[in-house]
Coordinates of C-alpha atoms and ligand atoms in Angstrom, one line a residue:
M1 CA 80.2 71.9 107.2
I2 CA 81.4 73.7 110.3
N3 CA 78.9 76.0 112.1
N4 CA 80.2 79.6 112.0
S5 CA 79.4 79.9 115.7
N6 CA 82.3 77.6 116.7
L7 CA 84.9 78.5 114.2
K8 CA 88.4 78.4 115.8
I9 CA 91.0 80.5 114.0
M10 CA 94.6 80.4 115.1
S11 CA 96.9 83.2 113.9
I12 CA 100.6 82.3 113.9
F13 CA 103.4 84.9 113.5
G14 CA 106.8 85.5 114.9
T15 CA 108.5 88.7 113.6
R16 CA 107.9 92.4 113.8
P17 CA 106.5 92.9 110.3
E18 CA 104.1 89.9 110.6
A19 CA 102.9 91.2 113.9
I20 CA 102.2 94.7 112.6
K21 CA 100.3 93.3 109.6
M22 CA 98.4 90.7 111.5
A23 CA 97.4 92.9 114.4
P24 CA 94.5 94.5 112.5
V25 CA 93.4 91.0 111.4
V26 CA 93.6 89.6 115.0
K27 CA 91.5 92.6 116.2
K28 CA 88.8 92.0 113.6
L29 CA 88.8 88.3 114.4
E30 CA 88.3 89.1 118.1
E31 CA 85.3 91.3 117.3
A32 CA 83.7 88.8 114.9
E33 CA 80.7 86.9 116.1
G34 CA 81.0 83.2 116.1
I35 CA 84.8 83.1 115.9
E36 CA 87.2 82.1 118.6
S37 CA 90.4 83.8 117.8
I38 CA 93.7 82.6 119.3
V39 CA 97.2 83.7 118.7
C40 CA 100.4 81.6 118.7
V41 CA 103.7 83.4 118.4
T42 CA 106.9 81.6 117.6
A43 CA 108.8 84.7 118.8
Q44 CA 111.3 84.3 116.0
H45 CA 111.9 87.9 117.1
R46 CA 111.6 88.7 120.8
E47 CA 111.9 92.4 121.7
M48 CA 110.8 93.6 118.3
L49 CA 107.8 91.4 118.4
D50 CA 106.9 92.3 121.9
Q51 CA 106.9 96.0 121.0
V52 CA 104.1 95.3 118.5
L53 CA 102.1 93.0 120.8
N54 CA 102.2 95.7 123.5
L55 CA 101.1 98.5 121.2
F56 CA 98.1 96.5 119.8
N57 CA 97.3 94.8 123.1
I58 CA 97.6 91.3 121.8
I59 CA 98.1 88.6 124.3
P60 CA 99.2 85.3 122.7
K61 CA 97.8 82.1 124.1
H62 CA 100.9 80.3 123.1
D63 CA 104.5 81.7 122.9
L64 CA 107.2 79.3 121.6
N65 CA 110.0 81.8 122.5
I66 CA 112.3 80.3 119.9
M67 CA 114.7 83.2 119.2
K68 CA 118.4 82.7 119.7
S69 CA 121.1 85.2 118.8
G70 CA 122.4 84.8 115.3
Q71 CA 119.9 82.0 114.5
S72 CA 120.2 80.1 111.3
L73 CA 117.3 79.4 108.9
S74 CA 117.3 75.7 109.7
E75 CA 117.3 76.4 113.4
I76 CA 114.3 78.7 113.2
T77 CA 112.4 76.2 111.0
C78 CA 113.1 73.2 113.3
R79 CA 112.3 75.0 116.5
A80 CA 109.1 76.5 115.1
L81 CA 107.9 73.3 113.5
M82 CA 108.5 71.2 116.7
G83 CA 106.7 73.8 118.9
L84 CA 103.8 74.3 116.5
E85 CA 103.1 70.6 116.2
K86 CA 102.2 70.4 119.9
V87 CA 100.1 73.6 119.9
I88 CA 98.1 72.6 116.8
K89 CA 97.5 69.2 118.3
E90 CA 96.2 70.8 121.5
E91 CA 94.1 73.5 120.0
K92 CA 92.7 71.7 116.8
P93 CA 91.9 75.0 115.0
H94 CA 89.7 75.0 111.9
M95 CA 92.1 77.3 110.1
I96 CA 95.5 78.6 110.7
L97 CA 96.4 82.1 109.4
V98 CA 100.0 82.9 108.5
H99 CA 101.3 86.1 107.0
G100 CA 103.8 86.8 104.3
D101 CA 107.2 85.3 103.8
T102 CA 109.2 84.7 106.9
T103 CA 110.5 81.4 108.1
T104 CA 107.7 81.4 110.8
T105 CA 105.2 81.8 107.9
F106 CA 106.5 78.7 106.1
A107 CA 106.9 76.6 109.2
G108 CA 103.4 77.6 110.3
A109 CA 101.9 76.5 107.0
L110 CA 103.9 73.3 106.9
A111 CA 102.9 72.4 110.5
A112 CA 99.3 73.1 109.6
F113 CA 99.6 70.8 106.5
Y114 CA 101.2 68.0 108.6
A115 CA 98.2 68.3 111.0
Q116 CA 95.8 68.5 108.0
V117 CA 94.5 71.9 109.2
K118 CA 93.4 74.5 106.6
V119 CA 95.7 77.4 105.9
G120 CA 94.8 81.0 105.1
H121 CA 97.7 83.0 103.7
V122 CA 97.6 86.7 104.3
E123 CA 99.7 88.8 101.9
A124 CA 99.8 86.1 99.3
G125 CA 101.1 86.2 95.7
L126 CA 103.9 88.7 95.9
R127 CA 106.8 87.4 93.6
S128 CA 110.1 88.8 92.6
G129 CA 110.7 85.9 90.3
N130 CA 114.2 85.4 91.8
M131 CA 114.5 82.6 94.4
Y132 CA 117.5 84.2 96.0
S133 CA 116.1 87.7 96.3
P134 CA 114.6 88.3 98.7
Y135 CA 116.3 85.4 100.3
P136 CA 114.8 83.2 101.7
E137 CA 111.5 85.1 101.6
E138 CA 110.7 84.5 97.9
I139 CA 110.7 80.8 98.5
N140 CA 109.0 81.0 101.9
R141 CA 106.1 82.9 100.3
S142 CA 105.9 80.6 97.2
L143 CA 105.9 77.4 99.3
T144 CA 103.3 78.8 101.7
G145 CA 101.1 79.5 98.7
R146 CA 101.5 75.9 97.7
L147 CA 100.2 74.9 101.1
A148 CA 97.4 77.4 101.5
H149 CA 93.6 76.9 101.0
L150 CA 92.7 80.5 101.0
H151 CA 94.9 83.2 99.5
F152 CA 94.5 86.8 100.5
A153 CA 96.1 88.8 97.7
P154 CA 96.8 92.5 98.5
T155 CA 96.8 93.7 94.8
E156 CA 95.5 92.7 91.4
G157 CA 99.1 91.9 90.4
N158 CA 99.5 89.5 93.3
K159 CA 96.3 87.8 92.3
E160 CA 97.5 87.4 88.7
N161 CA 100.8 85.8 90.0
L162 CA 98.7 83.2 91.9
L163 CA 96.5 82.5 88.9
R164 CA 99.6 82.0 86.7
E165 CA 100.8 79.4 89.2
G166 CA 97.5 77.5 88.8
I167 CA 95.7 78.6 92.0
N168 CA 92.0 78.3 91.6
Q169 CA 90.4 81.8 91.3
K170 CA 87.7 80.9 93.8
N171 CA 90.3 80.5 96.5
I172 CA 91.9 83.9 95.9
V173 CA 90.5 87.0 97.7
L174 CA 91.6 90.5 96.7
T175 CA 91.9 92.3 100.0
G176 CA 94.4 95.1 99.9
N177 CA 97.3 95.0 102.3
T178 CA 96.6 95.0 106.0
V179 CA 99.7 97.2 106.5
I180 CA 97.5 100.1 105.4
D181 CA 94.9 99.2 108.1
A182 CA 97.7 99.3 110.7
L183 CA 99.3 102.5 109.3
L184 CA 96.0 104.4 109.3
S185 CA 95.5 103.5 113.0
V186 CA 98.8 105.1 114.2
V187 CA 99.7 108.1 111.9
D188 CA 98.7 111.5 113.1
D189 CA 100.0 114.8 111.6
K190 CA 100.2 116.3 115.1
Y191 CA 102.1 113.4 116.6
K192 CA 104.8 114.2 119.2
F193 CA 107.5 111.7 119.9
D194 CA 108.4 110.5 123.4
I195 CA 112.1 110.5 122.3
D196 CA 113.8 113.8 122.8
L197 CA 116.2 113.4 119.9
L198 CA 113.3 112.9 117.4
N199 CA 111.4 115.9 118.7
K200 CA 114.5 118.1 118.4
I201 CA 115.1 117.4 114.7
D202 CA 114.1 120.3 112.5
Y203 CA 112.0 118.5 109.9
E204 CA 111.1 121.7 108.0
N205 CA 114.6 123.0 107.4
K206 CA 116.7 119.9 107.5
K207 CA 116.5 117.1 104.9
V208 CA 115.8 114.1 107.0
I209 CA 116.6 110.7 105.6
L210 CA 115.1 107.7 107.3
L211 CA 117.3 104.6 106.8
T212 CA 116.7 101.0 107.5
S213 CA 118.5 97.9 106.3
H214 CA 118.4 94.3 107.5
R215 CA 117.9 91.8 104.6
R216 CA 119.9 88.7 104.8
E217 CA 121.1 89.0 101.2
N218 CA 122.5 92.5 102.0
L219 CA 124.6 91.3 105.0
G220 CA 128.3 91.8 104.1
Q221 CA 129.5 93.8 101.2
P222 CA 126.1 95.1 99.9
M223 CA 125.4 96.6 103.4
K224 CA 128.9 98.1 103.6
N225 CA 128.4 99.7 100.2
I226 CA 125.0 101.1 101.3
F227 CA 126.2 102.6 104.6
T228 CA 129.4 104.0 103.0
A229 CA 127.2 105.7 100.3
V230 CA 125.0 107.2 103.1
K231 CA 128.1 108.4 104.9
E232 CA 129.3 110.2 101.8
V233 CA 125.9 111.7 101.2
V234 CA 125.9 113.2 104.7
I235 CA 129.5 114.5 104.3
K236 CA 128.6 116.2 101.0
N237 CA 125.1 117.6 102.1
K238 CA 125.4 119.7 105.3
D239 CA 121.7 120.1 105.6
V240 CA 121.0 116.3 105.8
E241 CA 120.3 114.4 109.0
V242 CA 120.0 110.6 109.0
V243 CA 117.9 108.7 111.4
F244 CA 118.7 104.9 111.4
P245 CA 116.8 102.7 113.9
V246 CA 119.2 99.8 113.7
H247 CA 117.7 96.2 113.6
L248 CA 118.6 94.0 116.5
N249 CA 120.4 91.5 114.3
P250 CA 124.0 91.6 115.6
K251 CA 125.4 91.3 112.1
V252 CA 123.5 94.4 111.0
R253 CA 124.6 96.3 114.1
K254 CA 128.3 95.6 113.6
I255 CA 128.3 96.9 110.0
A256 CA 126.2 99.9 111.0
H257 CA 128.4 100.8 113.9
D258 CA 131.7 100.2 112.0
I259 CA 130.7 102.6 109.2
L260 CA 128.2 105.1 110.7
K261 CA 128.9 105.5 114.4
D262 CA 130.1 108.9 115.4
I263 CA 129.4 110.4 112.0
E264 CA 128.0 113.9 112.5
R265 CA 124.3 114.2 111.7
V266 CA 123.8 110.4 111.6
H267 CA 121.6 109.1 114.5
L268 CA 121.9 105.4 115.1
I269 CA 119.0 104.6 117.4
E270 CA 117.3 101.4 118.7
P271 CA 114.4 99.9 116.8
L272 CA 111.4 102.2 117.3
D273 CA 107.9 101.2 118.4
Y274 CA 105.6 101.1 115.4
E275 CA 103.7 104.3 116.3
P276 CA 106.8 106.5 116.5
F277 CA 108.3 104.8 113.5
A278 CA 105.3 105.3 111.2
N279 CA 105.1 108.9 112.3
L280 CA 108.8 109.4 111.6
I281 CA 108.1 108.2 108.0
N282 CA 105.4 110.9 107.9
K283 CA 107.8 113.6 109.0
C284 CA 111.0 112.7 107.1
K285 CA 112.0 113.8 103.6
I286 CA 113.1 110.6 102.0
V287 CA 113.3 106.9 102.9
L288 CA 116.2 104.6 102.1
T289 CA 115.3 101.0 102.9
D290 CA 115.5 97.3 102.0
S291 CA 112.4 96.6 104.0
G292 CA 109.3 95.2 102.4
G293 CA 106.7 96.8 104.7
I294 CA 108.3 100.3 104.6
Q295 CA 108.1 100.1 100.8
E296 CA 104.3 100.0 101.2
E297 CA 103.9 102.5 104.0
A298 CA 106.1 105.4 102.7
P299 CA 104.3 105.7 99.4
A300 CA 100.9 105.9 101.2
L301 CA 102.4 108.9 103.1
G302 CA 103.8 110.6 100.0
K303 CA 107.5 109.9 100.8
P304 CA 109.9 109.0 98.0
V305 CA 111.6 105.6 98.6
L306 CA 114.9 104.4 97.3
V307 CA 114.9 100.6 97.7
L308 CA 118.3 99.2 98.7
R309 CA 117.9 96.0 96.7
T310 CA 118.3 94.9 93.2
E311 CA 114.7 93.9 92.7
T312 CA 111.4 94.0 94.4
E313 CA 108.3 91.8 94.7
R314 CA 106.3 95.1 95.2
P315 CA 106.4 96.7 91.8
E316 CA 103.2 98.7 92.3
A317 CA 104.7 101.8 93.8
V318 CA 107.6 101.7 91.4
K319 CA 105.1 101.8 88.6
A320 CA 103.4 104.7 90.3
G321 CA 106.7 106.6 90.5
T322 CA 107.1 106.9 94.3
V323 CA 109.7 104.1 94.6
K324 CA 112.9 103.6 92.8
I325 CA 115.1 100.5 92.9
A326 CA 118.6 101.9 93.9
G327 CA 120.5 98.6 94.0
V328 CA 123.3 97.9 96.4
E329 CA 126.3 99.5 94.7
K330 CA 127.8 102.5 96.6
E331 CA 127.9 104.7 93.5
D332 CA 124.3 104.1 92.6
V333 CA 123.0 104.6 96.1
F334 CA 125.0 107.8 96.5
R335 CA 124.0 109.2 93.1
L336 CA 120.3 108.6 93.4
T337 CA 120.1 109.9 97.0
D338 CA 122.1 113.0 96.2
E339 CA 119.9 113.6 93.2
L340 CA 116.7 113.3 95.2
L341 CA 118.1 115.6 97.8
N342 CA 119.1 118.3 95.4
N343 CA 116.9 118.1 92.4
K344 CA 113.5 119.6 93.3
E345 CA 111.8 118.6 90.1
E346 CA 112.9 114.9 90.6
Y347 CA 111.8 115.0 94.3
N348 CA 108.4 116.5 93.5
K349 CA 107.9 113.8 90.8
M350 CA 108.4 111.1 93.4
A351 CA 106.7 112.8 96.4
N352 CA 103.1 112.0 95.5
A353 CA 101.0 110.1 97.9
V354 CA 100.0 107.0 96.1
N355 CA 98.5 104.0 97.7
P356 CA 98.3 100.9 95.5
Y357 CA 98.3 98.7 98.6
G358 CA 94.9 99.1 100.1
D359 CA 92.1 101.2 101.6
G360 CA 92.5 100.3 105.3
R361 CA 89.7 97.6 105.1
A362 CA 91.8 94.5 104.2
S363 CA 91.3 92.8 107.6
E364 CA 87.6 93.2 107.3
R365 CA 87.6 91.5 103.9
I366 CA 89.8 88.7 105.2
V367 CA 87.5 87.9 108.1
K368 CA 84.5 88.0 105.9
A369 CA 86.1 85.6 103.4
I370 CA 87.0 83.2 106.2
K371 CA 83.4 83.1 107.4
E372 CA 82.2 82.5 103.8
Y373 CA 84.7 79.8 103.2
F374 CA 83.3 77.6 106.1
Ligands
UD1_1 C1 113.4 88.1 109.7 C2 112.7 87.6 108.4 C3 112.6 88.7 107.4 C4 112.0 89.9 107.9 C5 112.7 90.4 109.2 C6 112.0 91.5 109.8 C7 113.2 85.2 107.9 C8 114.0 84.3 107.2 N1 113.5 86.5 107.8 O1 114.7 88.6 109.3 O2 111.8 88.2 106.3 O3 112.1 90.9 107.0 O4 112.8 89.3 110.1 O5 112.7 92.2 110.7 O6 112.2 84.8 108.5 N2 117.1 89.9 117.0 C9 117.0 90.2 118.4 N3 115.7 90.7 118.8 C10 114.7 90.8 118.0 C11 114.8 90.4 116.7 C12 116.0 90.0 116.2 O7 117.9 90.1 119.1 O8 113.6 91.2 118.5 C13 118.4 89.4 116.5 C14 118.7 88.0 117.0 O9 120.1 87.9 117.2 C15 118.3 87.1 115.7 C16 118.7 88.1 114.6 O10 118.4 89.4 115.1 O11 119.0 85.9 115.7 C17 118.1 87.9 113.3 O12 116.7 87.6 113.4 P1 115.9 86.8 112.3 O13 114.5 86.7 112.6 O14 116.7 85.6 112.0 O15 116.1 87.9 111.2 P2 116.1 87.9 109.6 O16 116.1 86.5 109.1 O17 117.2 88.8 109.2
UDP2 N1 109.3 99.3 111.9 C1 109.1 99.7 113.2 N2 110.2 100.2 113.9 C2 111.4 100.3 113.3 C3 111.6 99.9 111.9 C4 110.5 99.4 111.3 O1 108.0 99.6 113.8 O2 112.4 100.8 114.0 C5 108.1 98.8 111.1 C6 107.8 99.4 109.8 O3 107.0 100.5 109.9 C7 107.2 98.2 109.0 C8 107.9 97.0 109.6 O4 108.4 97.4 110.9 O5 105.8 98.1 109.3 C9 108.9 96.5 108.7 O6 109.7 95.6 109.3 P1 111.1 95.1 108.7 O7 111.7 96.2 107.9 O8 111.9 94.6 109.9 O9 110.6 93.8 107.9 P2 110.1 93.6 106.4 O10 108.9 94.5 106.2 O11 111.2 93.9 105.5 O12 109.8 92.2 106.4

């Protein structure tokens, strides 16, 4: 048995959403007695990762700096795996923590397995049931589950998914989602933006739509359909303003600029830091997104969400009525958005703050479970 006083835990992450959701865990690990917490970033994302590291004041001990423009999945996997092998060999942690479903997540878990180091999987057990949607995240998450020793399941449904796959109940910990821990630390009703454009928007009298889209399975025609629908919504509804912080993926940027640049009342802006972004969710009227994390944040702030995908591995808020799956066809996205903007009854039905994803104490439970495990 390892003495709790010399427990070395290494958190590995690489993209913006992993960093946001791991930041509260890293902070709790740093505070915990008897734990040496170290962070290794693959930097699968560069600028968007650094935004989060700066905000939460996290200084990685190792930075693999693997990002290349237009990187393929195999490239990310290989570069991450090669870099992680060396770091794990040097650090010899007792446990590696990975988060969610990115390629960094899977490579991190696989590198840990190769080195026979224990794996803790944060945000475990979400399943869409379709291996190509979200692609490749559904399989990244399932394979990471196969490699993990401790599974931190955000919801009861996530836990049931793991049990159905034969994971031993004693290795599953119901924690809530750490995204709520992060969200609660940055949202403030009196928040003022540093960005002029965002301060000037009249959130009371205009109908502000917050739009994001970046999923690999939406690149190409689905994304064109979505952006064209948004353009038509804006042309029809003169009281609508759209704020779209555009992902740094060049493929996303091209489609966004081709369809939405110079459209009146559509603001294409750079990715926002997490603090202004979360506060923008809090101020907008509706959210259109294909993001996973935003599907969890917006319901907690009482904002209706139309999910720009054909299915979701996060059914909880759909069940609660705050989130609807809009799909990726132009007519559907247009119709559902237009309805939400103009049908008060429908809007009010969806605009209830529900929070099936946690109480803000997920990180605390994760650290406690790690200590108990050893
Ligand atoms: C990845 C994750 C996805 C997650 C998303 C969050 C995988 C397979 N996908 O998306 O699950 O939802 O991150 O945003 O792991 N880029 C920059 N700077 C950045 C970030 C990205 O320039 O800070 C550009 C680069 O050209 C990069 C491209 O965006 O090659 C795509 O980045 P990548 O991590 O490959 O994105 P996704 O796979 O789309
Ligand atoms: N986010 C952000 N700035 C932005 C857009 C999103 O900080 O301009 C945050 C958002 O609040 C959420 C996370 O990034 O916590 C979601 O990341 P993304 O949509 O890239 O990935 P996903 O959640 O789909 O994996």
